[in-house]
XYZ file of C-alpha atoms in Angstrom:
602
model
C 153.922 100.776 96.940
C 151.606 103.879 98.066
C 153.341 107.404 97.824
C 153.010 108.616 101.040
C 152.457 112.694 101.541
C 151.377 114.734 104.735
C 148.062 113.651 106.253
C 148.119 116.984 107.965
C 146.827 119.047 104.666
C 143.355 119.164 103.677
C 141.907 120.624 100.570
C 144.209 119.969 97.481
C 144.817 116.877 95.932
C 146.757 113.544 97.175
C 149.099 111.776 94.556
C 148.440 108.652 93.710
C 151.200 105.576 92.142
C 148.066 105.592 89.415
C 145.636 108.129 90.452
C 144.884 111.564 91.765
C 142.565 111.979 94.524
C 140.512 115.256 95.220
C 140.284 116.155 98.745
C 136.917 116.023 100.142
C 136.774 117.885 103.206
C 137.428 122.275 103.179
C 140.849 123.208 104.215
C 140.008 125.108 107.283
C 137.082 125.758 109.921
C 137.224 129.564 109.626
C 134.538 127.967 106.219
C 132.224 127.052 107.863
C 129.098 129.127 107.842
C 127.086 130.409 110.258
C 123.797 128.553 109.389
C 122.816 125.552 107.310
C 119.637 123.300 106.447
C 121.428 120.610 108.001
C 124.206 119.748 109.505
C 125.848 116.366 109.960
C 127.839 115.366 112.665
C 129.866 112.777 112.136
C 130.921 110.531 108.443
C 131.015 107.151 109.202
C 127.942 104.995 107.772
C 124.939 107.060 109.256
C 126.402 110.784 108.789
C 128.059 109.685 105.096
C 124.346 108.883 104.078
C 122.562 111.479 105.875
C 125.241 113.854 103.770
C 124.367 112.264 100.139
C 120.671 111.833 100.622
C 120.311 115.229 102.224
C 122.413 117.135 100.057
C 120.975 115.177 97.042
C 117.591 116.449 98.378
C 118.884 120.189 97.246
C 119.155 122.022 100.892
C 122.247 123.286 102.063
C 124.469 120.528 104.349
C 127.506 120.490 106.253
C 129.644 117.473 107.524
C 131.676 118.136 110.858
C 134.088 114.802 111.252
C 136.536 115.086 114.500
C 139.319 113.052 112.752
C 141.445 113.897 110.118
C 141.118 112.903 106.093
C 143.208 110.344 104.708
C 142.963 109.514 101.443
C 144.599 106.210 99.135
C 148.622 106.345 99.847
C 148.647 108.538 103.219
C 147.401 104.943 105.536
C 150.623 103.870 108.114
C 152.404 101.599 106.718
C 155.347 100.503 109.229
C 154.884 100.032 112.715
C 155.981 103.923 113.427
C 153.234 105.503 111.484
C 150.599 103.144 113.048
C 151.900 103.930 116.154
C 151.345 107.802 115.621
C 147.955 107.194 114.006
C 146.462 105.293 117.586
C 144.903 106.888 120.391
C 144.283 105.136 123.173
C 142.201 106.074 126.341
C 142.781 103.463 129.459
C 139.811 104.144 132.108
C 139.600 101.571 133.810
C 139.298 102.910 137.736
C 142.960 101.875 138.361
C 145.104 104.696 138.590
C 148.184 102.756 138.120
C 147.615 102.348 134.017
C 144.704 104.488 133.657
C 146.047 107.119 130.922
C 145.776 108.963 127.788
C 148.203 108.086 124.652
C 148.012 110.250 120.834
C 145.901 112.925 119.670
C 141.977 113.029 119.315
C 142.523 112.802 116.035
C 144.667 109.597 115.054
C 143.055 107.060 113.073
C 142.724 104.354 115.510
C 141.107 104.705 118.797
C 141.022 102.511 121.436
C 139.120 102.927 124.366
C 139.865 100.547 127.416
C 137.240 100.173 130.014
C 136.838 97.795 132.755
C 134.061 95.686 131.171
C 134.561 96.319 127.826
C 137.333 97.658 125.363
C 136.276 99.362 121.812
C 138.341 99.651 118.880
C 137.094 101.781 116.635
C 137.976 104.234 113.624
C 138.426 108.383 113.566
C 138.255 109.651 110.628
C 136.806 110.966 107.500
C 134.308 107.684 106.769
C 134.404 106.820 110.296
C 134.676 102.904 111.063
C 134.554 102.300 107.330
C 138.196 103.281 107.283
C 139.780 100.430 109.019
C 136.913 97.969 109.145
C 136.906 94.751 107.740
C 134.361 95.265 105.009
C 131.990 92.134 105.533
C 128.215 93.132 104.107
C 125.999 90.793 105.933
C 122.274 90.911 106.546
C 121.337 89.678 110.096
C 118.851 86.890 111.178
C 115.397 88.397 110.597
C 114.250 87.226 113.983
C 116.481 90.056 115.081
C 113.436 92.202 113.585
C 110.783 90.488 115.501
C 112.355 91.507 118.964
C 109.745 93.934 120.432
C 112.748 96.279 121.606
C 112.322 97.907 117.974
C 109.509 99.946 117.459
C 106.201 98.595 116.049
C 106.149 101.047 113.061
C 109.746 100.020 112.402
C 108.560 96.472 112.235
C 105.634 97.062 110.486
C 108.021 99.197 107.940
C 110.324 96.129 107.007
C 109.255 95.100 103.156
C 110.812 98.668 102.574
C 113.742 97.936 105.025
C 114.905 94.847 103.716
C 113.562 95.933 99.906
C 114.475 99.990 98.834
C 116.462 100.885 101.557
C 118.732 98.118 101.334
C 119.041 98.389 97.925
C 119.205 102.484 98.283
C 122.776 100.761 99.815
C 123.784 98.021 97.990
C 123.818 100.545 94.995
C 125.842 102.724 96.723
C 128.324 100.609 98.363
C 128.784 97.700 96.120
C 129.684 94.789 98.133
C 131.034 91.701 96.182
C 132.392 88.778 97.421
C 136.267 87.752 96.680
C 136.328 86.331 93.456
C 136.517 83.178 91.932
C 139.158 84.355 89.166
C 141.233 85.895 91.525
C 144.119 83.733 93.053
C 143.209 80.981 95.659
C 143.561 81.814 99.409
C 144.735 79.222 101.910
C 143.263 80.756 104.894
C 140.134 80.250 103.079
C 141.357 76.691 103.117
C 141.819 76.443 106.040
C 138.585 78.229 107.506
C 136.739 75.594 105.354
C 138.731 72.632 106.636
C 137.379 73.816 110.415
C 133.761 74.446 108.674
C 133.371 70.845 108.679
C 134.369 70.076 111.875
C 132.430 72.868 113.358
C 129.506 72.725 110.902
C 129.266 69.243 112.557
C 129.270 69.548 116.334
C 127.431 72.357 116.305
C 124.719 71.893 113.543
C 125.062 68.377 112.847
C 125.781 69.233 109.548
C 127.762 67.046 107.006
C 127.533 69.177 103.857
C 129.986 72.092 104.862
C 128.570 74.159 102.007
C 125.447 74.804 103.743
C 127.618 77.145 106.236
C 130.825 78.279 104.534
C 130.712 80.856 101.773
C 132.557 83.746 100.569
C 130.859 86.596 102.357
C 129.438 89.872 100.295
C 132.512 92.361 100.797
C 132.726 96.348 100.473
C 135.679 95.774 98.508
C 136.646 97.042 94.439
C 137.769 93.809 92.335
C 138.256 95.655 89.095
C 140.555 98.749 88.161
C 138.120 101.838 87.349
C 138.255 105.158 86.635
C 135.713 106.764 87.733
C 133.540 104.801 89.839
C 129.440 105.710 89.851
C 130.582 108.647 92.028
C 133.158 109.742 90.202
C 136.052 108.354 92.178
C 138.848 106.494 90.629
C 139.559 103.132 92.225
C 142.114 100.131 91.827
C 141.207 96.549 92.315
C 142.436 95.036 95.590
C 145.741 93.601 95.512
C 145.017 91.370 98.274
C 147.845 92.406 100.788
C 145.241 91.988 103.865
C 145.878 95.523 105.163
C 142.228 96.352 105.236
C 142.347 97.695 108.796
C 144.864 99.631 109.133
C 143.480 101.269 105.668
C 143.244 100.754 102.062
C 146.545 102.094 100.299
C 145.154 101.256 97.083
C 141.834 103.155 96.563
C 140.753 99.503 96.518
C 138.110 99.564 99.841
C 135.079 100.807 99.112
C 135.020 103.399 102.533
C 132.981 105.960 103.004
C 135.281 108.259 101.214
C 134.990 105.984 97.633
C 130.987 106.740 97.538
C 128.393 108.701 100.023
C 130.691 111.297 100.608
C 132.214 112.574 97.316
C 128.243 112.034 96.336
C 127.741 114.358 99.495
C 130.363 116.958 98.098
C 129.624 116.651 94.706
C 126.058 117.530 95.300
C 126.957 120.894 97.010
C 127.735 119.552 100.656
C 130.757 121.316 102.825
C 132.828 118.089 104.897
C 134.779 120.026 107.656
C 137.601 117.307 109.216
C 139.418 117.861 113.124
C 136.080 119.424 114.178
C 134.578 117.977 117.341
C 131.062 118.522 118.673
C 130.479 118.991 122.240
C 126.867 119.523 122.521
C 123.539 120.417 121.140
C 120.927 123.082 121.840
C 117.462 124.163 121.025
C 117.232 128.003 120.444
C 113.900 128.946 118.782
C 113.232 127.418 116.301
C 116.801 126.475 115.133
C 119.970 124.435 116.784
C 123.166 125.941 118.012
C 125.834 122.903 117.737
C 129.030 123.717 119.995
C 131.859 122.892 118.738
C 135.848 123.042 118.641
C 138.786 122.568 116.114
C 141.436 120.124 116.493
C 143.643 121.865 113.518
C 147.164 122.877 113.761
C 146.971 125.654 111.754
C 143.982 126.953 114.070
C 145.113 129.472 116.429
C 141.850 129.259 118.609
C 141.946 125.684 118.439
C 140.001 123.993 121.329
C 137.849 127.112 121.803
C 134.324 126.266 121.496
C 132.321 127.823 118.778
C 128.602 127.863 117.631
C 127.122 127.226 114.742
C 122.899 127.034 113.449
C 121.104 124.225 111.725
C 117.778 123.440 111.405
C 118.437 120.158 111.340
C 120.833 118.450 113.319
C 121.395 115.134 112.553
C 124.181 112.920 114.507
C 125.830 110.274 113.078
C 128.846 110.140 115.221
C 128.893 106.255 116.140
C 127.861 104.257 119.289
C 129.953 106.216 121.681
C 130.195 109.693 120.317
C 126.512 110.527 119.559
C 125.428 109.061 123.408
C 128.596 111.040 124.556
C 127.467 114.288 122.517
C 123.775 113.683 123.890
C 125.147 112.854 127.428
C 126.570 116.434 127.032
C 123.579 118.320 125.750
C 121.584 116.943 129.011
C 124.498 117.813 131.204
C 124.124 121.213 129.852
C 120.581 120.878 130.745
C 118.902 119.408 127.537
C 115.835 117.569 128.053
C 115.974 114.052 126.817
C 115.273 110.534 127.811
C 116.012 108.579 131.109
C 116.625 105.920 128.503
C 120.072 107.673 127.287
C 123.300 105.340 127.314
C 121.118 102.415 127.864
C 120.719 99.436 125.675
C 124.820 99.358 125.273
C 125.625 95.990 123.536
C 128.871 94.595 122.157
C 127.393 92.669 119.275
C 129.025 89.879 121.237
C 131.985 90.305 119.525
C 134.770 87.389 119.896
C 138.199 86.640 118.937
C 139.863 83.773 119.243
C 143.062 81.922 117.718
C 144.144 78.683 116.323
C 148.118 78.668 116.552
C 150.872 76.782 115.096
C 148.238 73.901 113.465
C 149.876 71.420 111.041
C 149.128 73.361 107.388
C 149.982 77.170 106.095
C 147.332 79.418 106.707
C 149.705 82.554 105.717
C 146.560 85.212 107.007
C 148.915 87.671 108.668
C 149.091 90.979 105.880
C 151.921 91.453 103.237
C 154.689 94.134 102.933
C 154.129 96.938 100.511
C 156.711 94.890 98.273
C 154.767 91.517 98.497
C 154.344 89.280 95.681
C 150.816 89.911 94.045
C 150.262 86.382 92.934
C 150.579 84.675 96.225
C 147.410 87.275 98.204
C 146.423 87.313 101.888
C 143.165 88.482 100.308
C 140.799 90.953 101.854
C 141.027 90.892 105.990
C 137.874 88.405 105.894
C 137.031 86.433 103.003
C 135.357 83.600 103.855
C 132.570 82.469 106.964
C 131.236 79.916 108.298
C 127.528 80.908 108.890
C 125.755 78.712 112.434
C 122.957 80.679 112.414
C 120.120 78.372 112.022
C 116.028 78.534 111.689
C 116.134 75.198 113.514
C 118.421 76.778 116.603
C 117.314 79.586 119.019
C 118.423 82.704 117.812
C 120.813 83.414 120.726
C 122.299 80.568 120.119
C 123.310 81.037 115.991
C 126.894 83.314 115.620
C 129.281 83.691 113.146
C 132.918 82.388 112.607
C 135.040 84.910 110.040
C 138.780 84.336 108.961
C 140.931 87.336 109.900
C 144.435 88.935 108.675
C 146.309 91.595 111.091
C 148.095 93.879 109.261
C 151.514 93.174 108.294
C 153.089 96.185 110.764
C 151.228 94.659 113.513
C 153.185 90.678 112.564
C 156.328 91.307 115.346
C 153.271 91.833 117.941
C 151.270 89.479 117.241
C 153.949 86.549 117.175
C 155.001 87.255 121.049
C 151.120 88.005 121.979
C 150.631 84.293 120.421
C 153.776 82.952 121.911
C 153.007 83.928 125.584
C 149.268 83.239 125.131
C 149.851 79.889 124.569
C 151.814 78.504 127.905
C 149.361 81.022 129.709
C 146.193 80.180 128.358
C 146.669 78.211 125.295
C 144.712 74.647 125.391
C 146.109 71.707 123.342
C 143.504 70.323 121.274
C 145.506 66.927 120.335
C 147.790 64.724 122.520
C 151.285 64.804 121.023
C 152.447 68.374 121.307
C 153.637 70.177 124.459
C 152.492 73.603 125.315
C 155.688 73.666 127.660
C 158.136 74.434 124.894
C 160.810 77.122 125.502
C 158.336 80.318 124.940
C 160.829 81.980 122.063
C 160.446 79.004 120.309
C 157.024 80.101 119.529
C 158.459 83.143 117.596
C 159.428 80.779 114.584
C 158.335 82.991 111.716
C 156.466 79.656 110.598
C 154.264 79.464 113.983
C 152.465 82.640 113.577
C 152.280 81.344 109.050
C 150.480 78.367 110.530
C 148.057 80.812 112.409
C 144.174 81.575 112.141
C 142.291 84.064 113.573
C 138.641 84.273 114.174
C 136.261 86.634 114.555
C 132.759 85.921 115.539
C 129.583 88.263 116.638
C 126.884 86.366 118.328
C 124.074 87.779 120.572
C 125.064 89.299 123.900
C 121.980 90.868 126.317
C 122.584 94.943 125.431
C 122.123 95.363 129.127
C 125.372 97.480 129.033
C 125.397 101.250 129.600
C 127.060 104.105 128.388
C 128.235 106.876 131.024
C 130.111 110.671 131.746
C 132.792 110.128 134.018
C 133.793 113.246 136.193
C 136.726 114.369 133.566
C 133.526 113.838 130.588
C 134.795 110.849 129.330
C 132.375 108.178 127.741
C 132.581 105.262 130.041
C 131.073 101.577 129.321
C 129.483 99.990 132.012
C 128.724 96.603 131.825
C 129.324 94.090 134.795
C 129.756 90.433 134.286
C 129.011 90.779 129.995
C 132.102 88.120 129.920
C 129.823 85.394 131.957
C 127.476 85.768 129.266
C 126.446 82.401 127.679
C 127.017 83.590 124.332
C 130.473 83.545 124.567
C 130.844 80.186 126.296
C 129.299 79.014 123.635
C 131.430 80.688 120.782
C 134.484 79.585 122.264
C 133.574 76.306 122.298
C 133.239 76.439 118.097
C 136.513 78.103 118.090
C 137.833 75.255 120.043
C 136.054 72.783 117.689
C 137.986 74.225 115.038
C 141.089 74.949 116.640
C 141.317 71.258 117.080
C 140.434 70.562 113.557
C 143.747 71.907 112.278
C 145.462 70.624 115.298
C 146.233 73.997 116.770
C 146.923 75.512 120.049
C 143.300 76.965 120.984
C 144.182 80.706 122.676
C 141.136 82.449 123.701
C 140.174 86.473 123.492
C 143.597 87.295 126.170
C 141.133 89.779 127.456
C 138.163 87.419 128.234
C 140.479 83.996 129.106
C 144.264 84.819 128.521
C 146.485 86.667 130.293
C 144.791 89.664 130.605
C 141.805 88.282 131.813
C 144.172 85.950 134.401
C 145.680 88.865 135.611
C 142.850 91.211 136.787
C 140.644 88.057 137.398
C 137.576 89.969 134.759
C 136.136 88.039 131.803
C 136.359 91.596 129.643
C 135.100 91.696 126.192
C 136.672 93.541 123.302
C 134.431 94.956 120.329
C 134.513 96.818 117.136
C 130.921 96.799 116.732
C 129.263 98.521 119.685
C 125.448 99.605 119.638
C 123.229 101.206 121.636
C 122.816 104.021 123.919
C 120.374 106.152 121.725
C 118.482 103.073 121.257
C 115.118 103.215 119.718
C 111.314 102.868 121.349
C 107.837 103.505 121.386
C 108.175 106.564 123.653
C 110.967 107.993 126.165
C 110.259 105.503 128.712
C 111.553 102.749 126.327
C 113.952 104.479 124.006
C 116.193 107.396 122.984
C 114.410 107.889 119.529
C 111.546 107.155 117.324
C 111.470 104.931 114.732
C 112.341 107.488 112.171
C 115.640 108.518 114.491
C 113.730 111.510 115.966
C 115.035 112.094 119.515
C 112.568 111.997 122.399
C 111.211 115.057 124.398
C 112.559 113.449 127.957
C 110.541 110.559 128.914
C 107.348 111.341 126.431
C 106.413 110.616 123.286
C 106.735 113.799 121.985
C 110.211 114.287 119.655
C 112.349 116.814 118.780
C 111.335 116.724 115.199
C 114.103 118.336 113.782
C 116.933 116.076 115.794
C 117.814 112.754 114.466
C 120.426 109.922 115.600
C 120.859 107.889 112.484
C 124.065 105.208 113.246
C 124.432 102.114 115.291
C 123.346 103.904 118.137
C 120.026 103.563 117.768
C 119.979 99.830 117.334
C 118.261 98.187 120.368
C 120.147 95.166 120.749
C 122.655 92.761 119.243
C 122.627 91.961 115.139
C 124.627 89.036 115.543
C 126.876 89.771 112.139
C 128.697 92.673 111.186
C 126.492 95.536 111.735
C 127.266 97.919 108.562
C 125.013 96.582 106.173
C 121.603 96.740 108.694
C 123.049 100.923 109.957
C 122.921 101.755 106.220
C 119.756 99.971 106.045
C 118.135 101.747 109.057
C 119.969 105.455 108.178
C 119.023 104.954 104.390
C 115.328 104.542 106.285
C 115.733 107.628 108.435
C 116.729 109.332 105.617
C 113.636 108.534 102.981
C 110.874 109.623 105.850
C 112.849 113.084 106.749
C 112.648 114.066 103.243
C 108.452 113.227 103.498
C 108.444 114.634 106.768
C 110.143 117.810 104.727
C 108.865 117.551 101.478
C 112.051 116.656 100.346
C 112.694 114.514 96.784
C 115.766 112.720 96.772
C 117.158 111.997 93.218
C 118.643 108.442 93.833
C 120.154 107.816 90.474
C 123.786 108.271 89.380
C 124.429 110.299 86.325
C 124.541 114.102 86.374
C 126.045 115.774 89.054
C 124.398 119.120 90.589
């Protein structure tokens, strides 16, 4: 089991069952300077690489992350220290449950809106923290959508060739091995792969779309990694999102930024940016402290850059730009547009005939019989012969074990209320605690799917400065019509009870009478164009002068906020792809030379 220790303390070390972890992030904000090169604003996939490349390009760089820095062994691990590690922000227009739960600065955060509901992480690697680890390219048709810039376009051989492997090199992904013990919800995702794979393709040979997915995941014990961090090998307890107790996930914390750090950059944790400013030639970036220790905590500071580069996710770089303009910034008409969901889906089979055993393990579980990694296996529709909006995804899934009690009466209730029988002889009328049989919820698969929704949502202020997500009627989308009908395929294929998303056709959904979509992969809002009339930013990242085509050339957005529309997969492997991109024509633009290769460190 993981020693646990106080996630309050930064700088220092964290103790480890096998190793010792050095603390990446400076123990207080009274650090931080009053000027730098660059500064970073945010550490999930786009700030973590803007860090590394830009501190690997010798200037001086510093991180600002709002959440707190957990490393190996400090993850919850019951159902209590989850609890205190979610934040949850219900604005929904209904004053009767609209509220705010946890600090700004818990791991998980939820926000619940009346279209759409995001889960996402907070933290020191951002989404990379609790994230499901699945390195996927996308269709390239996504590329030939005119929504991304020509120059972009014109730029892939280097997208999909250096700058992917700039990546690949840096986060490793590997898919679950073949010596590693056998998996039976990988069994039993295959099993529906042929049934699927059939109605929807017309497909007999099940191995042209089920495979064991490339996955940011460490499969053999090292001790010092190419960065310089030990790591175990996964045990394959399935607690991937609620965070890696093992050092075993390769996050955000395991590679770009120790490289960040150990090539002279400061990382600054519970420091939130409000807005940005030009003042001469330089930036002033407000911002306050979330630390306990902090006695002017919440008081809003200033620091300089000359570059500002935000990297802050979906929602928080639109909200922090959203705030600059307030403030009376001068930026695009275009800002908080282009919203999309990824078309995110999940949907259950429950109580089939055959062990699928996908829910996580107990700290004490027994290491030959594995969950395996959250997702380990897919089953790929995405097909040159079908139209692209048409091709999705179907991934296996494993909830963390502290989240099993929930899940069991969530599945239990969802299937009287919205559960469809997909074979004659059972009866979805059974007493409803019957359904909490330890062996119903054993007999359980989830799936998770992305397809292609519209990105005709929008991101908003609301009067208190909340990020809001506006987008009306995304549940009547035919994308997820469709993807619930290949859930139901399968569902039926290992003669489960079929529950849809409860939010977009269970109970949820019955109750407020909304299809309502949740994601963990939103995009958008900074989106990228020719000019301000079309986009946020350039194809570089650069943010637009208002509606022109003139750009701040010293302000960059560099995450999945500048992506102009649905990927379709799980979206970490093209945001490395497109920062990694950013990144390489800054340091031309700057005259820059970023050493790429491991070895030395500065």
């Amino acid at each position: 089991m993981a020693t646990k220790i106080c996630s309050c303390l930064a700088g220092g070390r964290t103790e480890h069952p096998k190793y010792t972890y050095n603390r990446l992030s400076k123990s207080t904000a009274t650090d931080i300077k009053a000027k730098y090169n660059v500064v970073v604003i945010g550490s999930g996939y786009g700030g973590s690489i803007a860090a590394s490349r830009a501190a690997r390009a010798g200037v001086s760089v510093c991180v600002l992350e709002r959440g707190k820095e957990l490393q190996p062994g400090e993850y919850p691990d019951d159902i209590h220290q989850a609890a205190r590690e979610t934040q949850v922000d219900i604005n929904t227009g209904d004053s009767i449950i609209d509220c705010k739960l946890g600090q700004p600065t818990d791991l998980v955060d939820v926000i619940v809106n009346h279209d759409v509901t995001v889960v996402k992480g907070c933290g020191l690697g951002g989404g990379s923290l609790i994230n499901a680890n699945v390195g996927l390219d996308c269709d390239p048709r996504v590329f030939d959508d005119e929504a991304w810039p020509k120059a972009f376009r014109d730029d892939l051989a280097a997208v999909n060739g250096v700058d992917r492997e700039h990546a690949w090199q840096m986060l490793k992904p590997a898919p679950y091995p073949r010596r590693y013990p056998s998996l039976t919800k990988m069994g039993q995702l295959k099993k529906a792969a042929k049934a699927v794979a059939k109605e929807v393709l017309d497909i007999e040979d099940v191995d042209k779309v089920f495979y064991r997915p490339p996955l940011y995941v460490n499969f053999k014990d090292t001790k010092s990694n190419h960065v310089g961090v030990p790591q175990l090998a996964c045990v394959g307890c399935g607690n991937c999102c609620s965070g890696c107790n093992y050092g075993a996930k390769n996050t955000l914390i395991m590679n770009y930024l120790p490289d960040a750090k150990n090539h002279g950059a400061d990382i600054f944790t519970k420091v939130e940016v409000e807005a940005i400013e030009r003042d001469g030639e330089e930036w002033r970036v407000s911002y306050v402290t979330h630390a306990c220790a902090d006695d002017n905590a919440g008081e809003e500071r200033i620091l300089r850059a000359d570059i500002v580069i935000l990297g802050a996710g979906t929602l928080g770089s639109t909200k922090i730009l959203l705030n600059s303009r307030k403030r009376g910034f001068h930026l695009s008409d275009q800002l908080g547009e282009r919203f999309s969901t990824n078309g995110d889906t999940i949907s259950f089979s429950y109580d089939g005939t055959d062990p699928v055993e996908s829910v996580g393990l107990p700290p004490d579980f027994d290491e030959k019989k594995p969950v395996g990694p959250c997702i380990s296996s897919i089953i790929d529709l995405r097909s040159p012969q079908k139209p692209l909006r048409q091709g999705y995804v179907i991934e296996d899934s494993s909830p963390p074990h502290m989240t099993e009690m929930g899940y069991s009466i969530l599945m239990a209730i969802e299937s009287h209320v919205s559960g469809i029988d997909t074979f004659p002889d059972k009866s979805l009328w059974e007493d409803a605690m019957r359904g909490l049989r330890p062996d119903n919820i054993s007999r359980t698969l989830g799936m998770l799917t992305m397809s292609q929704d519209k990105a005709q949502g929008k991101l908003i202020l609301d009067e208190q400065g909340a990020i809001v997500m506006h987008y009306p009627n995304i549940g009547e989308e035919k994308n997820f019509e469709l993807v619930n009908k290949g859930h139901k395929v399968a569902a039926g294929s290992l003669e489960g009870t079929f529950i849809p998303n409860p939010v977009w056709g269970g109970l949820f959904a019955k109750s407020r009478d909304v299809k309502s979509v949740i994601t963990v992969h939103p995009l958008g809002g900074c989106a990228m164009g020719e000019s301000g009339q079309t986009g946020v930013v350039n194809h570089k990242g650069q943010v637009f002068e208002g509606n022109t085509s003139e750009v701040y050339d010293t302000l960059y957005v560099v995450d999945g906020a500048v992506i102009p529309r649905s990927l379709g997969v799980n979206p970490t492997l093209t945001i490395c792809m497109i920062a990694e991109r950013c990144m390489r024509l800054m340091a031309e633009d700057c005259g820059w030379t970023i050493k790429y290769s491991f070895g030395k460190k500065r």
